[in-house]
Amino acid sequence: MSCWVEMMWLLKAFLLLSTLQFSVLGYNESAVNSRVDVSVLCPCVNGHCSKSDGSCTCKKGWTGVFCERAVPELICPGGCGQYGFCNVLTEKCACGFGYQGEKCDEPCPAGFYGLNCTNTCRTHCTSYYILFGQKKFIGCDKNSGMCNCNELYSYNRREFSRCKQQCASAGVKFSNCRTPCPPGSFGYNCKQQCVLSVGSDRECGPITGRSFCKPGYEGIFCTVQCPPGKFGVNCRECNRCENGECNFITGDCQCLPGWAGVSCSEPCDNGTFGQNCLKKCFCVNGKCDPASGDCTCSPGFFGPTCEEPCVQGRWGQDCAHECGCLNGGGCDPKDGECVCADGFVGAKCELPCPQGRFGANCSEECDCKNGGECDARTGECSCPAGWTGDDCLEGCPEGLYGEGCGLVCLCENGATCNPVNGTCNCTTGYIGEFCSEPCSDGTWGVDCANKCLLDCSNEGFCSNVDGNCLCKEGWSGNDCKQPCLRENDGCNGTVTFNVDDSGSSPHLILAIVATVFCLCLLSVIVVAIFGYKYYKTKYGNESSTTESVVSFAYKLSSPNETNCFLEDSNSDADE
């Protein structure tokens, strides 16, 4: 039995080693699964197996089929910077030489060096040394641990704890190892003196003491200036200066006005000018010359700073051009294009709006009726004679005529007035310029064009309206030859009117009214007579015979006169 158990453990160990081997050699998942029985051994390196299917659930920071690949970004969140790396075993950043901290971003403090700053500098590196009377702390290199001397100084390798009391280079003063030797001296601490020929304009080098011409000069006596394009010691070639000249001493490009930059290749920005574009210009409506700073005004403006607009009638750059716009039109101060006044169009505003249009650029449409014309500027309608209203839709009121209906008609006798010219349209029976004259005797009708055909007797006369006879009082009939009849107490109860029976007319209506009136009046008279007789009989009035005379006359004041006179005389009669 114990032998069987040992064999099982050996089998598990073999399977585990096989799994690890497959993981290292990179065999695919299918190959591994075909060789491993997950029910016997879990192959997950950095995770645990699923009890159902044997798949791996990886720990944080691991991935892969068997959780065999590390993901440092997940193990060390935020990374370890440029001076460290993520240790997947400790799950922390491992810092390189000279740095420490959780993210390896902190330099080693004074006195420490090496990986994670775990090494201590040598004792003498933590002390200080005296250099020219000043304390200088040495410290050590963060990587190697070697003691540091100031970069401008050399150190004594034999006596490692001290730095040499001299500068690392000749040609500078010991006071700070930065100040160059003054002219005429050279060497360490500038202790050696230059030897120059008499009459020569040379200088000696601060390090070796060899003589040379001053920068910008050449020749035996160093009196010849470097030619154009060369500069400095030994007149070396200048760098290219595109819009300027090379300084013969320094080699710097000296730019022409309007240019800037190391090689004078950059033009001045708008608003600056001069050498190296250091000056500012103040052109309000324009650009300034990059060299001189003078303003170049935009079209439509003028003046030293281009702040003044062109006056009316001028346009263009510096307002040099004159507008040629007609009829009150102005022009655009920039391009000179005419801006026409209302009512005009054309390149020079020379054309009035065509009939039926008005306003700016003749863009509006008139709405005048009945031949009215509209004002090309305002669109206001000018109505022809006989019409009025905003759009000439209203005829002249009665009694007025002419343009604007401003004239008063003078027509009489009911005549109508022509609204256009004021001529009178006479009613029947009248003529004349103002219809003030009735037709002359013997004529009648419209324009008195008809002749009377009836012979009106007894001083009757022909009507100027309808041509019938108008009888004098007491006469009637078509020709006024019939006297008014006296029947039935002086009137036969009828009145004859001279009315043309060709049709109804106002005179017929008046005749009917007159007849009714006569009948009513006659009835009143009869009643009065019989009442009087009754009173006399009943009360025995013995007065003398009373004569009742009733008479009346009715006269129509119309043009067609009708006259009827009734008289009644009765003596007292016995009942």
Coordinates of C-alpha atoms in Angstrom, one line a residue:
M1 CA 0.0 0.0 0.0
S2 CA 2.8 2.4 0.9
C3 CA 4.4 1.7 -2.4
W4 CA 1.3 2.7 -4.3
V5 CA 1.2 6.0 -2.5
E6 CA 4.8 6.7 -3.3
M7 CA 4.1 6.0 -7.0
M8 CA 1.2 8.5 -7.0
W9 CA 3.3 11.2 -5.5
L10 CA 6.0 10.5 -8.1
L11 CA 3.4 10.8 -10.9
K12 CA 2.2 14.2 -9.5
A13 CA 5.7 15.5 -9.4
F14 CA 6.3 14.4 -13.0
L15 CA 3.2 16.1 -14.2
L16 CA 4.1 19.3 -12.3
L17 CA 7.6 19.4 -13.9
S18 CA 6.0 18.7 -17.3
T19 CA 3.7 21.6 -16.9
L20 CA 6.5 24.0 -15.9
Q21 CA 8.5 22.8 -18.9
F22 CA 5.6 23.5 -21.3
S23 CA 5.2 26.9 -19.8
V24 CA 8.9 27.8 -20.2
L25 CA 9.2 26.4 -23.7
G26 CA 6.0 28.1 -24.8
Y27 CA 3.9 25.1 -25.8
N28 CA 0.3 26.0 -26.7
E29 CA -2.7 25.5 -24.5
S30 CA -4.1 22.6 -26.4
A31 CA -0.9 20.6 -26.2
V32 CA -0.7 21.1 -22.5
N33 CA -4.3 20.2 -21.9
S34 CA -3.9 17.1 -23.9
R35 CA -1.0 15.9 -21.6
V36 CA -2.4 17.1 -18.2
D37 CA -5.2 15.7 -16.3
V38 CA -6.6 18.7 -14.3
S39 CA -8.4 16.4 -12.0
V40 CA -5.1 15.1 -10.7
L41 CA -2.9 18.3 -10.5
C42 CA -3.6 22.1 -10.8
P43 CA -1.2 23.6 -13.4
C44 CA -1.7 27.2 -12.4
V45 CA 1.6 28.8 -11.4
N46 CA 0.4 32.1 -10.0
G47 CA -3.3 31.4 -9.4
H48 CA -5.8 28.7 -8.6
C49 CA -7.7 26.1 -10.7
S50 CA -11.4 26.0 -11.3
K51 CA -12.9 22.8 -9.7
S52 CA -15.3 22.4 -12.6
D53 CA -13.1 22.7 -15.7
G54 CA -9.5 23.2 -14.3
S55 CA -9.1 26.7 -15.9
C56 CA -6.7 29.1 -14.1
T57 CA -7.8 32.2 -12.2
C58 CA -4.7 34.4 -12.0
K59 CA -3.5 36.5 -9.1
K60 CA -3.3 40.3 -9.5
G61 CA -0.5 41.2 -11.9
W62 CA -0.3 37.8 -13.7
T63 CA -1.7 36.5 -16.9
G64 CA -1.4 33.6 -19.4
V65 CA -3.0 30.2 -19.6
F66 CA -1.2 29.1 -16.4
C67 CA -0.7 32.6 -15.0
E68 CA 2.9 32.3 -15.9
R69 CA 3.4 35.9 -17.3
A70 CA 3.8 38.9 -15.1
V71 CA 2.2 42.3 -15.8
P72 CA 4.4 44.8 -13.9
E73 CA 2.0 47.7 -14.5
L74 CA -0.6 45.8 -12.4
I75 CA 1.9 44.6 -9.8
C76 CA 3.4 48.0 -9.2
P77 CA 0.7 50.5 -10.0
G78 CA 2.0 53.8 -11.4
G79 CA 5.3 52.2 -12.5
C80 CA 8.8 52.7 -11.2
G81 CA 10.0 55.6 -13.2
Q82 CA 13.2 55.7 -15.3
Y83 CA 15.5 54.7 -12.4
G84 CA 13.8 51.5 -11.3
F85 CA 11.9 48.3 -12.3
C86 CA 9.1 46.3 -10.8
N87 CA 10.1 43.2 -8.7
V88 CA 7.3 40.7 -9.4
L89 CA 8.4 38.6 -6.4
T90 CA 8.2 41.4 -3.8
E91 CA 5.6 43.4 -5.8
K92 CA 7.7 46.5 -5.1
C93 CA 9.9 48.8 -7.2
A94 CA 13.6 47.9 -7.2
C95 CA 15.6 51.1 -7.6
G96 CA 18.8 51.5 -9.6
F97 CA 22.1 53.1 -8.6
G98 CA 21.7 56.5 -6.8
Y99 CA 17.9 56.4 -6.3
Q100 CA 15.4 55.3 -3.7
G101 CA 11.8 55.7 -2.8
E102 CA 8.5 53.9 -3.6
K103 CA 8.7 55.1 -7.2
C104 CA 12.5 55.3 -7.4
D105 CA 12.4 59.0 -8.0
E106 CA 14.4 60.2 -5.0
P107 CA 18.2 60.7 -5.3
C108 CA 20.4 59.3 -2.6
P109 CA 20.8 61.6 0.4
A110 CA 24.3 62.9 1.2
G111 CA 26.6 60.2 2.4
F112 CA 24.8 57.3 0.6
Y113 CA 25.1 55.7 -2.9
G114 CA 24.5 52.5 -4.8
L115 CA 21.4 50.4 -5.3
N116 CA 18.5 51.8 -3.3
C117 CA 21.1 54.1 -1.7
T118 CA 22.0 51.3 0.7
N119 CA 25.8 51.9 0.6
T120 CA 27.5 54.5 2.8
C121 CA 30.1 56.9 1.4
R122 CA 33.6 56.7 2.7
T123 CA 34.2 58.7 5.8
H124 CA 36.5 61.3 4.3
C125 CA 33.8 62.0 1.6
T126 CA 31.4 63.1 4.2
S127 CA 33.8 65.8 5.5
Y128 CA 34.7 69.1 3.9
Y129 CA 37.9 70.6 2.6
I130 CA 39.3 74.1 2.6
L131 CA 39.8 75.7 -0.8
F132 CA 41.0 79.3 -0.9
G133 CA 39.8 79.8 2.6
Q134 CA 36.3 78.4 2.0
K135 CA 34.7 75.2 3.2
K136 CA 33.9 72.8 0.4
F137 CA 31.8 69.7 1.2
I138 CA 33.0 66.7 -0.9
G139 CA 30.3 64.1 -0.9
C140 CA 30.6 61.0 -3.0
D141 CA 29.4 59.9 -6.4
K142 CA 25.9 58.3 -6.2
N143 CA 26.9 55.4 -8.4
S144 CA 30.5 54.7 -7.6
G145 CA 31.0 56.2 -4.2
M146 CA 34.1 58.1 -5.3
C147 CA 34.6 61.5 -3.5
N148 CA 33.6 64.5 -5.5
C149 CA 35.7 67.6 -6.0
N150 CA 34.2 70.7 -7.6
E151 CA 34.0 70.2 -11.4
L152 CA 36.3 73.2 -11.8
Y153 CA 39.0 71.8 -9.6
S154 CA 41.2 68.8 -9.7
Y155 CA 41.6 66.4 -6.7
N156 CA 44.7 64.7 -5.3
R157 CA 44.3 61.0 -6.1
R158 CA 47.1 60.1 -3.6
E159 CA 45.5 62.0 -0.8
F160 CA 41.9 61.2 -1.6
S161 CA 40.5 63.2 1.2
R162 CA 41.7 66.5 -0.1
C163 CA 41.2 68.5 -3.4
K164 CA 44.2 70.3 -5.0
Q165 CA 44.5 74.0 -4.2
Q166 CA 44.4 74.9 -7.9
C167 CA 42.0 75.2 -10.8
A168 CA 41.5 72.3 -13.2
S169 CA 42.4 74.5 -16.2
A170 CA 44.9 77.3 -16.8
G171 CA 43.7 80.7 -18.0
V172 CA 41.4 81.5 -15.1
K173 CA 41.9 83.1 -11.7
F174 CA 42.1 80.9 -8.6
S175 CA 39.6 83.0 -6.8
N176 CA 36.7 81.2 -8.5
C177 CA 38.2 79.4 -11.4
R178 CA 35.8 81.2 -13.7
T179 CA 37.2 84.7 -14.4
P180 CA 39.5 84.7 -17.5
C181 CA 43.1 86.0 -17.2
P182 CA 43.3 89.8 -17.8
P183 CA 45.1 90.9 -21.0
G184 CA 48.8 90.4 -20.8
S185 CA 48.7 87.4 -18.5
F186 CA 48.2 83.6 -19.0
G187 CA 48.7 80.2 -17.3
Y188 CA 47.6 78.8 -14.0
N189 CA 46.2 81.5 -11.8
C190 CA 47.3 84.0 -14.6
K191 CA 50.8 84.2 -13.1
Q192 CA 52.7 84.4 -16.4
Q193 CA 53.1 87.5 -18.4
C194 CA 52.8 87.7 -22.2
V195 CA 55.8 88.8 -24.4
L196 CA 54.5 90.8 -27.4
S197 CA 56.5 92.6 -30.2
V198 CA 56.7 96.4 -30.0
G199 CA 54.2 98.1 -32.2
S200 CA 52.1 95.0 -32.6
D201 CA 48.4 95.1 -31.9
R202 CA 48.3 91.5 -30.8
E203 CA 47.1 89.6 -27.7
C204 CA 48.4 86.4 -26.1
G205 CA 46.3 83.4 -25.3
P206 CA 45.3 83.1 -21.6
I207 CA 46.2 79.4 -21.5
T208 CA 49.5 79.0 -23.5
G209 CA 50.5 82.6 -23.9
R210 CA 50.9 82.4 -27.7
S211 CA 50.2 85.7 -29.4
F212 CA 47.3 86.3 -31.8
C213 CA 45.4 89.2 -33.3
K214 CA 42.5 90.6 -31.6
P215 CA 39.1 89.3 -32.8
G216 CA 38.2 90.9 -36.1
Y217 CA 41.8 91.7 -37.3
E218 CA 44.6 90.1 -39.1
G219 CA 48.0 90.9 -40.6
I220 CA 51.5 91.1 -39.3
F221 CA 50.6 94.0 -37.1
C222 CA 46.9 93.0 -36.7
T223 CA 45.7 96.2 -38.2
V224 CA 43.7 94.8 -41.1
Q225 CA 40.0 94.3 -40.5
C226 CA 38.5 91.0 -41.4
P227 CA 36.9 91.1 -44.9
P228 CA 33.1 90.8 -45.2
G229 CA 31.9 87.3 -44.4
K230 CA 34.7 86.7 -41.9
F231 CA 35.0 87.4 -38.2
G232 CA 36.9 86.9 -35.0
V233 CA 40.3 85.4 -34.3
N234 CA 42.1 84.5 -37.5
C235 CA 39.0 85.9 -39.4
R236 CA 37.0 82.7 -39.6
E237 CA 34.0 82.3 -41.9
C238 CA 30.7 83.7 -40.7
N239 CA 27.5 81.9 -40.5
R240 CA 25.1 82.8 -43.3
C241 CA 23.4 86.1 -42.8
E242 CA 20.4 86.3 -45.3
N243 CA 19.3 89.9 -44.8
G244 CA 22.2 91.4 -42.9
E245 CA 26.0 91.5 -42.4
C246 CA 28.2 89.5 -40.2
N247 CA 29.9 91.4 -37.3
F248 CA 33.6 91.2 -38.0
I249 CA 34.4 90.8 -34.3
T250 CA 31.7 88.6 -32.8
G251 CA 30.4 86.9 -36.0
D252 CA 26.8 87.8 -35.0
C253 CA 24.5 88.7 -37.9
Q254 CA 23.6 92.4 -37.9
C255 CA 20.2 92.4 -39.6
L256 CA 19.0 95.1 -41.9
P257 CA 16.0 97.1 -40.7
G258 CA 12.9 95.0 -41.0
W259 CA 14.5 91.6 -40.3
A260 CA 15.3 89.6 -37.2
G261 CA 16.6 86.2 -36.1
V262 CA 20.0 84.5 -35.8
S263 CA 20.5 84.5 -39.6
C264 CA 18.2 87.6 -40.3
S265 CA 15.7 85.4 -42.1
E266 CA 12.6 86.4 -40.1
P267 CA 10.6 89.5 -41.3
C268 CA 9.2 91.8 -38.7
D269 CA 5.7 91.0 -37.6
N270 CA 3.0 93.6 -38.3
G271 CA 3.3 96.3 -35.7
T272 CA 7.1 96.2 -35.4
F273 CA 9.9 97.6 -37.5
G274 CA 13.5 98.6 -37.5
Q275 CA 16.7 96.6 -36.8
N276 CA 15.8 93.3 -35.1
C277 CA 12.2 94.5 -35.2
L278 CA 12.6 96.1 -31.8
K279 CA 10.5 99.2 -32.5
K280 CA 6.7 99.4 -32.4
C281 CA 4.5 101.2 -34.9
F282 CA 1.0 102.5 -34.5
C283 CA -0.8 102.2 -37.8
V284 CA -4.6 102.1 -36.9
N285 CA -5.9 101.1 -40.3
G286 CA -2.9 99.9 -42.2
K287 CA 0.5 98.3 -42.1
C288 CA 3.8 99.9 -41.2
D289 CA 6.9 99.6 -43.3
P290 CA 9.2 97.0 -41.5
A291 CA 12.3 99.1 -42.3
S292 CA 11.2 102.7 -41.7
G293 CA 8.0 102.3 -39.7
D294 CA 6.0 104.5 -42.1
C295 CA 2.3 103.6 -42.3
T296 CA 0.8 102.3 -45.6
C297 CA -2.9 103.0 -45.1
S298 CA -5.6 100.6 -46.1
P299 CA -7.9 101.8 -48.9
G300 CA -10.4 104.3 -47.4
F301 CA -8.1 105.8 -44.8
F302 CA -5.3 108.4 -44.7
G303 CA -3.1 110.3 -42.2
P304 CA 0.2 109.6 -40.5
T305 CA -1.3 106.7 -38.5
C306 CA -4.1 105.9 -41.0
E307 CA -6.8 106.9 -38.5
E308 CA -8.8 109.3 -40.6
P309 CA -11.4 108.0 -43.1
C310 CA -11.8 109.4 -46.6
V311 CA -14.0 112.5 -46.8
Q312 CA -17.2 112.2 -48.8
G313 CA -16.4 112.1 -52.5
R314 CA -12.9 110.4 -52.3
W315 CA -11.8 106.8 -52.1
G316 CA -8.8 104.4 -52.3
Q317 CA -5.4 104.3 -50.8
D318 CA -4.6 107.6 -49.1
C319 CA -8.0 108.8 -50.5
A320 CA -6.2 109.7 -53.7
H321 CA -9.2 109.0 -56.1
E322 CA -12.3 111.1 -56.7
C323 CA -15.8 109.6 -56.8
G324 CA -17.8 110.3 -60.0
C325 CA -21.2 109.3 -58.6
L326 CA -24.2 111.4 -59.8
N327 CA -27.6 112.4 -58.4
G328 CA -26.4 112.7 -54.8
G329 CA -24.8 109.2 -54.7
G330 CA -21.7 108.5 -52.6
C331 CA -19.0 106.0 -53.2
D332 CA -17.4 103.2 -51.1
P333 CA -14.2 104.7 -49.6
K334 CA -12.4 101.4 -50.2
D335 CA -13.1 100.5 -53.8
G336 CA -14.9 103.6 -55.2
E337 CA -18.1 101.7 -56.1
C338 CA -21.0 104.1 -56.2
V339 CA -23.7 103.8 -53.5
C340 CA -26.7 105.5 -55.2
A341 CA -29.3 107.6 -53.5
D342 CA -32.8 106.3 -53.4
G343 CA -34.4 106.5 -56.8
F344 CA -31.3 106.0 -58.9
V345 CA -29.2 103.1 -60.3
G346 CA -26.3 102.6 -62.7
A347 CA -22.5 102.4 -62.3
K348 CA -22.5 106.2 -61.8
C349 CA -26.1 106.5 -60.4
E350 CA -27.0 108.1 -63.7
L351 CA -30.3 106.3 -64.3
P352 CA -33.6 107.0 -62.5
C353 CA -35.6 104.1 -61.4
P354 CA -37.8 102.6 -64.2
Q355 CA -41.5 103.3 -63.9
G356 CA -43.0 101.1 -61.3
R357 CA -39.9 100.8 -59.1
F358 CA -38.5 103.0 -56.3
G359 CA -36.2 103.1 -53.3
A360 CA -32.6 102.0 -52.8
N361 CA -31.3 100.3 -55.9
C362 CA -34.9 100.5 -57.3
S363 CA -35.6 97.3 -55.4
E364 CA -39.1 98.3 -54.3
E365 CA -42.2 97.9 -56.4
C366 CA -44.7 100.7 -56.7
D367 CA -48.4 100.1 -56.0
C368 CA -50.1 103.0 -57.6
K369 CA -53.4 102.3 -59.5
N370 CA -55.3 104.1 -62.2
G371 CA -52.3 105.4 -64.0
G372 CA -50.7 106.9 -60.9
E373 CA -46.9 107.4 -60.8
C374 CA -44.8 106.8 -57.8
D375 CA -41.9 108.9 -56.5
A376 CA -38.7 107.1 -57.4
R377 CA -37.2 108.0 -54.0
T378 CA -40.1 107.5 -51.5
G379 CA -42.6 105.4 -53.5
E380 CA -45.4 108.0 -52.8
C381 CA -48.1 107.9 -55.4
S382 CA -48.8 110.9 -57.6
C383 CA -52.4 110.4 -58.7
P384 CA -53.7 111.6 -62.1
A385 CA -56.5 114.1 -62.2
G386 CA -59.7 112.6 -60.8
W387 CA -58.1 110.2 -58.4
T388 CA -56.9 110.4 -54.8
G389 CA -55.7 108.1 -51.9
D390 CA -52.4 106.5 -51.0
D391 CA -52.6 104.2 -54.0
C392 CA -54.9 106.3 -56.3
L393 CA -57.9 103.9 -55.8
E394 CA -60.3 106.6 -54.6
G395 CA -62.2 108.8 -57.0
C396 CA -62.6 112.5 -56.3
P397 CA -65.4 113.3 -53.8
E398 CA -68.5 115.0 -55.2
G399 CA -67.9 118.6 -56.0
L400 CA -64.1 118.3 -56.4
Y401 CA -61.9 117.5 -59.4
G402 CA -58.4 117.8 -60.9
E403 CA -55.0 116.6 -59.6
G404 CA -55.2 115.7 -56.0
C405 CA -58.9 116.6 -56.2
G406 CA -57.9 120.0 -55.2
L407 CA -60.3 122.1 -57.4
V408 CA -63.9 122.9 -56.6
C409 CA -66.6 122.2 -59.2
L410 CA -68.8 125.3 -60.2
C411 CA -71.7 123.3 -61.8
E412 CA -75.3 124.5 -61.0
N413 CA -78.8 123.1 -61.2
G414 CA -77.8 119.6 -60.1
A415 CA -75.3 119.1 -62.8
T416 CA -72.5 116.6 -62.2
C417 CA -68.8 117.6 -62.5
N418 CA -66.2 115.6 -64.5
P419 CA -63.6 114.6 -61.8
V420 CA -60.7 114.9 -64.3
N421 CA -61.2 118.3 -65.9
G422 CA -64.2 119.8 -64.0
T423 CA -66.5 120.1 -67.0
C424 CA -70.1 120.2 -66.1
N425 CA -72.5 117.4 -67.2
C426 CA -75.8 119.4 -67.3
T427 CA -79.1 118.0 -66.2
T428 CA -82.1 118.0 -68.6
G429 CA -83.2 121.5 -69.5
Y430 CA -80.0 123.4 -68.8
I431 CA -77.0 124.4 -70.8
G432 CA -73.9 126.6 -70.4
E433 CA -70.4 126.1 -69.0
F434 CA -71.7 125.8 -65.5
C435 CA -75.3 124.6 -66.5
S436 CA -76.6 127.8 -65.1
E437 CA -78.8 128.7 -68.2
P438 CA -82.2 127.0 -68.8
C439 CA -83.1 126.1 -72.3
S440 CA -84.3 129.1 -74.3
D441 CA -88.0 129.3 -75.2
G442 CA -88.9 126.7 -77.7
T443 CA -86.3 124.1 -76.8
W444 CA -86.1 121.5 -74.1
G445 CA -84.2 118.3 -73.0
V446 CA -80.6 117.3 -72.8
D447 CA -78.4 120.1 -74.1
C448 CA -81.7 121.8 -75.1
A449 CA -81.5 119.8 -78.3
N450 CA -85.2 119.2 -78.7
K451 CA -87.8 121.7 -80.1
C452 CA -91.1 122.2 -78.4
L453 CA -93.9 120.8 -80.7
L454 CA -96.9 122.0 -78.7
D455 CA -98.5 125.4 -79.2
C456 CA -99.0 126.5 -75.6
S457 CA -101.9 129.0 -75.4
N458 CA -103.1 131.4 -72.8
E459 CA -99.6 132.5 -71.9
G460 CA -98.6 128.9 -71.3
F461 CA -95.0 128.0 -72.2
C462 CA -93.0 124.9 -73.1
S463 CA -91.2 123.1 -70.2
N464 CA -87.4 123.1 -70.7
V465 CA -87.3 119.7 -69.1
D466 CA -89.8 117.5 -70.9
G467 CA -91.3 119.8 -73.6
N468 CA -94.9 119.8 -72.2
C469 CA -96.9 123.0 -71.8
L470 CA -96.8 124.7 -68.5
C471 CA -100.2 126.5 -68.1
K472 CA -101.0 129.8 -66.4
E473 CA -103.4 129.8 -63.5
G474 CA -106.9 128.8 -64.5
W475 CA -105.9 126.9 -67.6
S476 CA -105.1 123.2 -68.2
G477 CA -104.7 120.7 -71.0
N478 CA -101.9 119.8 -73.3
D479 CA -101.9 123.2 -75.0
C480 CA -103.4 125.2 -72.0
K481 CA -106.6 125.9 -73.9
Q482 CA -109.0 124.3 -71.4
P483 CA -110.2 126.4 -68.4
C484 CA -110.6 124.7 -65.1
L485 CA -114.2 123.2 -64.9
R486 CA -116.8 124.4 -62.3
E487 CA -119.0 121.4 -61.6
N488 CA -120.4 120.1 -58.3
D489 CA -120.2 123.4 -56.4
G490 CA -117.6 124.9 -58.5
C491 CA -115.3 121.9 -59.3
N492 CA -116.0 118.6 -61.0
G493 CA -113.7 116.9 -58.5
T494 CA -111.0 116.4 -61.1
V495 CA -107.9 118.3 -62.0
T496 CA -106.2 118.1 -65.3
F497 CA -102.4 117.9 -65.2
N498 CA -100.2 118.4 -68.2
V499 CA -98.2 115.3 -67.8
D500 CA -96.7 113.3 -70.6
D501 CA -98.5 110.0 -70.5
S502 CA -95.6 108.2 -72.1
G503 CA -94.5 107.0 -68.7
S504 CA -94.2 107.9 -65.0
S505 CA -92.3 110.9 -63.9
P506 CA -91.9 113.1 -60.8
H507 CA -94.6 115.4 -62.2
L508 CA -97.1 112.5 -62.2
I509 CA -96.4 111.8 -58.5
L510 CA -97.0 115.5 -57.7
A511 CA -100.2 115.5 -59.7
I512 CA -101.5 112.5 -57.7
V513 CA -100.6 114.2 -54.4
A514 CA -102.4 117.4 -55.5
T515 CA -105.5 115.5 -56.5
V516 CA -105.7 113.8 -53.1
F517 CA -105.2 117.1 -51.4
C518 CA -108.0 118.8 -53.4
L519 CA -110.5 116.0 -52.6
C520 CA -109.7 116.3 -48.9
L521 CA -110.1 120.0 -48.9
L522 CA -113.4 119.8 -50.8
S523 CA -114.7 117.3 -48.2
V524 CA -113.9 119.8 -45.4
I525 CA -115.8 122.6 -47.2
V526 CA -118.9 120.4 -47.7
V527 CA -119.0 119.4 -44.1
A528 CA -118.6 123.0 -43.0
I529 CA -121.5 124.1 -45.2
F530 CA -123.9 121.4 -44.0
G531 CA -122.9 122.1 -40.4
Y532 CA -123.7 125.7 -40.8
K533 CA -127.1 125.0 -42.3
Y534 CA -127.9 122.6 -39.5
Y535 CA -127.0 125.1 -36.8
K536 CA -129.2 127.8 -38.5
T537 CA -132.2 125.5 -38.7
K538 CA -132.0 124.2 -35.1
Y539 CA -131.4 127.5 -33.3
G540 CA -133.6 129.6 -35.6
N541 CA -131.0 131.9 -36.7
E542 CA -132.8 134.6 -38.7
S543 CA -129.9 136.2 -40.0
S544 CA -129.8 137.2 -43.6
T545 CA -128.9 134.8 -46.2
T546 CA -125.4 133.7 -45.7
E547 CA -123.3 133.2 -48.7
S548 CA -120.5 130.8 -48.4
V549 CA -117.8 131.3 -50.8
V550 CA -115.0 128.9 -50.8
S551 CA -112.2 129.3 -53.1
F552 CA -108.8 127.9 -53.2
A553 CA -105.9 127.9 -55.5
Y554 CA -103.2 125.3 -55.6
K555 CA -100.1 125.9 -57.4
L556 CA -97.2 123.4 -57.7
S557 CA -93.8 125.0 -57.6
S558 CA -92.3 122.3 -59.7
P559 CA -91.0 123.0 -63.2
N560 CA -94.2 121.4 -64.5
E561 CA -96.7 123.7 -63.0
T562 CA -100.3 122.5 -62.5
N563 CA -102.9 125.2 -61.7
C564 CA -106.4 124.5 -60.5
F565 CA -108.8 127.1 -59.0
L566 CA -112.2 126.1 -57.4
E567 CA -114.9 128.7 -56.4
D568 CA -118.2 127.9 -54.7
S569 CA -121.0 130.5 -54.0
N570 CA -124.2 129.2 -52.4
S571 CA -127.2 131.2 -51.2
D572 CA -129.2 129.9 -48.3
A573 CA -131.6 127.3 -49.5
D574 CA -134.5 125.7 -47.9
E575 CA -134.1 122.3 -46.6

